[in-house]
XYZ file of C-alpha atoms in Angstrom:
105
model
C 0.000 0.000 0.000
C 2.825 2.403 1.007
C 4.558 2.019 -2.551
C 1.603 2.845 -4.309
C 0.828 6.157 -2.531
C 4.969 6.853 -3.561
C 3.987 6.222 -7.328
C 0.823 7.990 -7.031
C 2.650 11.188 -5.560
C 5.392 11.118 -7.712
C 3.172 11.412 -11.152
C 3.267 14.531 -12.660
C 0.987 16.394 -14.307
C 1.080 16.453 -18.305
C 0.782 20.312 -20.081
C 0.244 20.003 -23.639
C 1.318 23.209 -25.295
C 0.061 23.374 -28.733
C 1.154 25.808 -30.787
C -0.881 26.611 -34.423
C 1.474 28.927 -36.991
C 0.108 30.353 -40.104
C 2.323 29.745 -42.747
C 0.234 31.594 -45.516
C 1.700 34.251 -48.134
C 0.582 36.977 -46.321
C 2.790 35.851 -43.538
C 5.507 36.911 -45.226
C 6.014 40.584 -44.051
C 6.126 39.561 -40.624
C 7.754 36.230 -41.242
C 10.620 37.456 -38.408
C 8.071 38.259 -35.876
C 6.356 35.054 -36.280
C 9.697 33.019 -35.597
C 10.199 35.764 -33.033
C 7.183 35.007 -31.430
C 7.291 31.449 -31.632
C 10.924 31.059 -30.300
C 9.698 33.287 -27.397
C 6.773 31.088 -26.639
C 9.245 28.145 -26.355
C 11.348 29.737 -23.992
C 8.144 30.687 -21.701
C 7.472 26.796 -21.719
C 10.964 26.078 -21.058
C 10.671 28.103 -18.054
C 7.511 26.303 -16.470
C 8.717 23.054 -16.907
C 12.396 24.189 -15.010
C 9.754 26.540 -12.459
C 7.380 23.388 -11.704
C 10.046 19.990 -12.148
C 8.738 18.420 -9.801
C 4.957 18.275 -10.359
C 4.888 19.134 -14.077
C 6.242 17.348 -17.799
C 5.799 19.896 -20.425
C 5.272 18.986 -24.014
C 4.797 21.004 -27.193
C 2.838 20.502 -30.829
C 3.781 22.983 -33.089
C 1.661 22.795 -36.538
C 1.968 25.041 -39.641
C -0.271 25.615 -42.253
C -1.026 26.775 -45.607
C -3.078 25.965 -48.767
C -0.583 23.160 -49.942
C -0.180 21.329 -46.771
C -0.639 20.849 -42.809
C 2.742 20.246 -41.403
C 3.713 18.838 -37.867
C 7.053 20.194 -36.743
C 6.420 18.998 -33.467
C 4.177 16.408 -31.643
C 4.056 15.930 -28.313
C 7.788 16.561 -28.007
C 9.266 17.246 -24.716
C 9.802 21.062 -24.469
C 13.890 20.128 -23.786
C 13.745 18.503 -27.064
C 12.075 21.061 -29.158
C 14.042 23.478 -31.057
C 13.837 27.309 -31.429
C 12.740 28.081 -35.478
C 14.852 29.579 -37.360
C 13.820 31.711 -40.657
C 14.887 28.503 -42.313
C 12.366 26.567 -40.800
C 9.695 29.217 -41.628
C 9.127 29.603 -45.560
C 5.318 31.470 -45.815
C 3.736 30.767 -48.957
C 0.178 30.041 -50.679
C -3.365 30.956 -48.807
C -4.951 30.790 -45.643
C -6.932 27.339 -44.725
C -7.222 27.585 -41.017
C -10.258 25.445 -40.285
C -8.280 23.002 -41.868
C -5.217 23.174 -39.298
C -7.612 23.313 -36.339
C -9.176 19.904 -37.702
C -6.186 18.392 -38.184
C -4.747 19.134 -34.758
């Protein structure tokens, strides 16, 4: 009985972060300050999970869209293992489909 009560109070709460990017054309003038933005969201979530260690795993989903596809970049990854974007990563192009991306998340 006592070694269950240890597992039971050493679980940890799972936060899912989930993170939804438009990658459309008219991303493109603010393409910077959407990898800005994004790369400054991860480091909040980096903080929690070093803030609550001991009662908290923090993951992250990052998914992109556009017109010619849904992408996932990230799912479920453990926020230590996620990487910042860089403007590499983070090409706009085509339209805007953003019912899509919510349905496919």
């Amino acid at each position: 009985m006592e070694e269950l009560k240890d597992k039971t109070a050493m679980q940890k709460t799972q936060i899912f972060n989930v993170i939804i990017l438009d990658r459309s054309g008219s991303m493109q003038r603010i393409r910077q300050a959407a990898v800005d933005g994004f790369n400054e969201t991860l480091v909040g979530i980096k903080k929690a999970q070093e803030k609550f260690a001991d009662t908290q795993e923090h993951f992250v989903s990052l998914v992109t869209f556009c017109s010619c596809e849904t992408c996932n970049v990230f799912d479920k990854v453990p926020v230590g293992k996620a990487h910042p974007l860089s403007m590499n990563d983070y090409e706009p192009c085509c339209s805007t489909p953003l019912y899509d991306a919510m349905g496919f998340t």
